[in-house]
């Protein structure tokens, strides 16, 4: 056994024991590279702050309570928007997915509204509701809703007929079939839709906070932009990235895998 | 076609989770004459696929040598054609493009490749499917493509890794008969890995029984050719040889 | 045995499908007009159909719509093409080794989730307001998503396929051209589709903030003057452009590779 082998073995064992931690490994050389580029002073500090300054700034933002407050604001908006979006989208998606006529009548309309895109709604929402929470909530609900509806419909419609026949021949009623067979079958799609929807919703939130915001991470970044304080922008970006990374790969992706892969269903 | 010899071939794996080494293959020596068909059988985990992967050059050799026509091999190469259990056809290439992939890699021109495709597709009875994609074919047809893709590259040795394990029983028998026909026609040197004893006896000139990384015994199969299931299924010699190999495998 | 897909580009069925697609949208326009008339909606809140059409015709006649649309599309094209040209080779390079790809993929996921809008503040700082900043935002939205998907695509090519290529005598360059690129193509196309979805939204947002031309700016300018009819018209144009781009260009491309080749796709 060579030295390299045992070293590799140690890394593999460590990565297997702490899969969440091994995700941070590639960031170490990246941050080192970042620090090195700043140290070379290729770009003025006003354009590119160093890792240490960013750390200092984030500490002071934390200390002053700005970062936790803004972060809380953004998270609450996203959570409320996502919950409302799902509450509307899933029943609607089930209805459209089960009903051929409703599908024919609404599918193009759904695609069209999905295509307009959340952010394009901002100006008219500002006219309707002004700068405020309503506008922001509307945008997030809207953004989360469409991917969830579209994917739910897809999931319901791609249910395998032989499963429904099997349930039927085992004596299940129509409602029982819906809840025991069709919906679980559509679940992986619904979760994929939710994952996409939240991904878009998250971006819409940032945009809304930048354009209409009075608080939140997006507002923090844009306010910093106005003041020309680049380190606060970078803090905002890092917080956004970490947060979404956590939500996406530690919560959403595992749920998606747990349903899709466990059941051997292919999520498309 | 050239001969193939394995000299004291060994494979030890390093298990990073357990931190220990595992001996998958120990000191296996085997000579396959040019134009001979050798089947390797054994229970799962006996190292037969590892041996094939070492011959093909897909995994590094821990000890010993593999010689093709007297020359030691290093890494994968076109001198050893491989037929895979999972077919391993290129999904983005048509059947004809898959079959002529090897010649294309050698820089054979378009017109020449068209001729090769025609010849080998006819050999596999697939002329009608030349422009289809693998995904549009049944498993049996896909593996026919897999076999002629390897042959069309004129390898010195043909390595087959449980190639018919993932097709249905009916198709498997047809494919076995087609393979003996092709082998009788062209006489390639073949190493055929399988866990199906009847398949091994039906196809091979010699069956090597493997046990825990070692050669347990070699059985010569002197059944007359051409072979077909119609004839052999009731044949006393075939039954006797099959039983003999089966006993060896079960004792392994 | 899987039967060959029946491709029958009969114009009749195509026209029927187009009609079937357009009918609900026409229905929506009728409902819109009825609601506005019956409930006597204030045109400041939501204008009726003729008003929007008139406003739309106005922007077409004075050439301003064409200017905004070309500005937006030009930015998207430049940003996307640059991003793809850089992301695909990089993704393939990193995907070649399994160790490297599993080590680096969290990095790319991190930047992929940041894609687009989150870069607007720093992009405007680096490039100033205008073409540079907006194109940079689009570039970012597409680059990381495509690079990550390419990496994923290359590293998920089944080992037997690589082995098959090696034992058929493939050189390094041929492996790249014949196996790695086509094998990763379905993922690359999916990446482009997702990335452009983010980029399109990022474009609209960036144009609202950082420029004086383009569809996003058109929207925001109209808001400043409470021209609701222009806002609605611009929204419809944005929807139509993305629908055409996504459904007629990107989705068929995805289908042609993923379905024809029978390669299963994870989103």
Coordinates of N, CA and C in Angstrom, one line a residue, chain B residues 53 58 76-82 84 86 88-93 98 101-102 104-107 131-133 135-138 141 149-150 153, chain C residues 1-5 7 157 159-171 174-175 177-180 182-184 258-263:
Chain B
X53 N -11.7 -7.7 -17.9 CA -11.4 -6.3 -17.9 C -9.9 -6.0 -17.9
X58 N -9.1 -2.4 -19.3 CA -9.9 -1.4 -18.6 C -9.5 -1.2 -17.2
X76 N -6.3 -0.3 -23.0 CA -7.2 -0.8 -24.1 C -6.7 -0.5 -25.5
X77 N -7.0 -1.4 -26.4 CA -6.6 -1.2 -27.8 C -7.4 -1.9 -28.8
X78 N -7.3 -1.5 -30.0 CA -8.2 -2.1 -31.1 C -7.8 -3.5 -31.4
X79 N -6.6 -4.0 -30.9 CA -6.3 -5.4 -31.1 C -7.2 -6.4 -30.4
X80 N -7.9 -5.9 -29.3 CA -8.8 -6.7 -28.6 C -10.2 -6.1 -28.7
X81 N -11.1 -6.7 -29.4 CA -12.5 -6.2 -29.6 C -13.3 -6.7 -28.4
X82 N -14.2 -5.8 -27.9 CA -15.0 -6.2 -26.7 C -16.4 -6.1 -27.0
X84 N -20.0 -6.0 -24.8 CA -20.3 -5.8 -23.4 C -21.7 -6.3 -23.1
X86 N -23.8 -4.8 -21.3 CA -24.8 -3.7 -21.4 C -24.8 -3.1 -22.9
X88 N -23.4 -1.3 -24.7 CA -22.5 -0.1 -24.8 C -22.4 0.4 -26.3
X89 N -23.6 0.4 -26.9 CA -23.6 1.1 -28.2 C -23.7 2.6 -28.0
X90 N -23.2 3.3 -29.0 CA -23.3 4.8 -28.9 C -24.7 5.2 -29.3
X91 N -25.4 5.8 -28.3 CA -26.8 6.1 -28.6 C -27.0 7.1 -29.7
X92 N -26.0 8.0 -29.8 CA -26.1 9.1 -30.7 C -25.6 8.7 -32.1
X93 N -25.3 7.5 -32.4 CA -24.9 7.0 -33.7 C -25.8 6.0 -34.2
X98 N -22.3 2.9 -35.8 CA -21.8 2.1 -34.7 C -20.8 1.0 -35.2
X101 N -17.5 2.3 -36.5 CA -16.8 3.2 -35.6 C -15.3 2.9 -35.5
X102 N -15.0 1.7 -35.4 CA -13.6 1.3 -35.3 C -12.8 1.7 -36.6
X104 N -13.5 3.9 -38.7 CA -13.5 5.3 -38.8 C -12.3 5.9 -37.9
X105 N -12.1 5.3 -36.8 CA -11.1 5.7 -35.9 C -9.7 5.5 -36.5
X106 N -9.6 4.4 -37.3 CA -8.4 4.1 -38.0 C -8.1 5.0 -39.2
X107 N -9.2 5.8 -39.6 CA -9.0 6.7 -40.7 C -9.5 6.1 -42.0
X131 N -29.9 2.5 -40.7 CA -30.1 3.9 -40.4 C -30.8 4.2 -39.1
X132 N -31.1 3.1 -38.3 CA -31.8 3.3 -37.1 C -30.9 3.6 -36.0
X133 N -31.5 4.2 -34.9 CA -30.7 4.4 -33.7 C -30.8 3.2 -32.8
X135 N -31.5 2.9 -29.7 CA -32.7 3.0 -28.9 C -33.9 2.4 -29.6
X136 N -33.9 2.4 -30.9 CA -35.1 2.0 -31.7 C -35.1 0.5 -31.9
X137 N -34.1 -0.2 -31.4 CA -34.0 -1.7 -31.7 C -34.2 -2.5 -30.4
X138 N -34.6 -3.7 -30.6 CA -34.8 -4.6 -29.4 C -33.4 -5.0 -28.9
X141 N -31.4 -7.3 -31.1 CA -30.8 -6.6 -32.3 C -29.6 -5.8 -31.8
X149 N -20.0 -4.9 -34.4 CA -19.1 -3.7 -34.2 C -17.7 -4.1 -33.8
X150 N -17.6 -5.1 -32.9 CA -16.3 -5.5 -32.5 C -15.6 -6.2 -33.6
X153 N -13.9 -4.3 -36.7 CA -12.6 -3.6 -36.4 C -11.5 -4.6 -36.6
Chain C
X1 N -40.2 -4.8 -29.1 CA -39.2 -4.0 -29.9 C -39.8 -2.6 -30.1
X2 N -39.1 -1.6 -29.8 CA -39.6 -0.3 -30.0 C -39.7 0.1 -31.4
X3 N -40.9 0.5 -31.8 CA -41.1 0.9 -33.2 C -40.5 2.2 -33.4
X4 N -40.1 2.5 -34.6 CA -39.5 3.7 -34.9 C -40.5 4.8 -34.8
X5 N -40.0 5.9 -34.3 CA -40.9 7.1 -34.1 C -41.5 7.5 -35.5
X7 N -42.3 10.2 -37.7 CA -42.2 11.6 -38.0 C -43.0 11.9 -39.2
X157 N -21.7 9.8 -18.6 CA -21.6 8.9 -19.7 C -21.2 7.5 -19.2
X159 N -19.7 4.1 -18.1 CA -18.3 3.6 -18.3 C -18.2 2.6 -19.4
X160 N -19.1 1.7 -19.6 CA -19.0 0.8 -20.8 C -18.9 1.5 -22.1
X161 N -19.5 2.6 -22.2 CA -19.5 3.3 -23.5 C -18.1 3.9 -23.7
X162 N -17.5 4.4 -22.7 CA -16.1 4.9 -22.8 C -15.1 3.7 -23.1
X163 N -15.4 2.6 -22.4 CA -14.6 1.4 -22.6 C -14.7 1.0 -24.1
X164 N -15.9 0.9 -24.6 CA -16.1 0.5 -25.9 C -15.3 1.4 -26.9
X165 N -15.4 2.7 -26.7 CA -14.6 3.6 -27.5 C -13.1 3.3 -27.4
X166 N -12.6 3.1 -26.2 CA -11.2 2.8 -26.0 C -10.8 1.5 -26.8
X167 N -11.6 0.5 -26.7 CA -11.2 -0.8 -27.3 C -11.5 -0.8 -28.8
X168 N -12.1 0.3 -29.3 CA -12.2 0.4 -30.7 C -11.1 1.3 -31.3
X169 N -10.2 1.6 -30.5 CA -9.0 2.4 -31.0 C -9.2 3.9 -31.1
X170 N -9.9 4.5 -30.1 CA -10.2 5.9 -30.2 C -9.0 6.7 -29.6
X171 N -8.6 7.7 -30.4 CA -7.6 8.6 -29.8 C -8.2 9.6 -28.9
X174 N -10.4 12.0 -30.9 CA -11.6 11.3 -31.4 C -12.6 11.1 -30.2
X175 N -12.0 10.7 -29.0 CA -12.9 10.5 -27.9 C -13.7 11.7 -27.6
X177 N -14.5 14.2 -29.7 CA -15.4 14.5 -30.8 C -16.5 13.5 -30.9
X178 N -16.2 12.2 -30.8 CA -17.2 11.2 -31.1 C -18.0 10.7 -29.9
X179 N -17.4 10.9 -28.7 CA -18.1 10.3 -27.5 C -18.4 11.3 -26.5
X180 N -17.5 12.1 -26.0 CA -17.8 13.0 -24.9 C -18.7 14.1 -25.3
X182 N -21.0 14.4 -28.0 CA -22.3 13.9 -28.2 C -23.0 13.3 -27.0
X183 N -22.2 12.6 -26.2 CA -22.7 12.0 -25.0 C -23.3 13.1 -24.0
X184 N -22.6 14.2 -24.0 CA -23.0 15.3 -23.0 C -24.0 16.2 -23.6
X258 N -32.6 14.1 -26.9 CA -33.0 13.2 -25.7 C -33.8 12.1 -26.2
X259 N -34.9 12.4 -26.9 CA -35.8 11.3 -27.3 C -35.4 10.4 -28.3
X260 N -34.8 10.9 -29.4 CA -34.3 10.1 -30.5 C -33.3 9.1 -30.0
X261 N -32.4 9.6 -29.2 CA -31.3 8.8 -28.7 C -31.7 7.9 -27.5
X262 N -32.9 8.2 -27.0 CA -33.4 7.4 -25.8 C -32.6 7.6 -24.6
X263 N -32.0 8.8 -24.5 CA -31.2 9.0 -23.3 C -32.0 9.7 -22.2

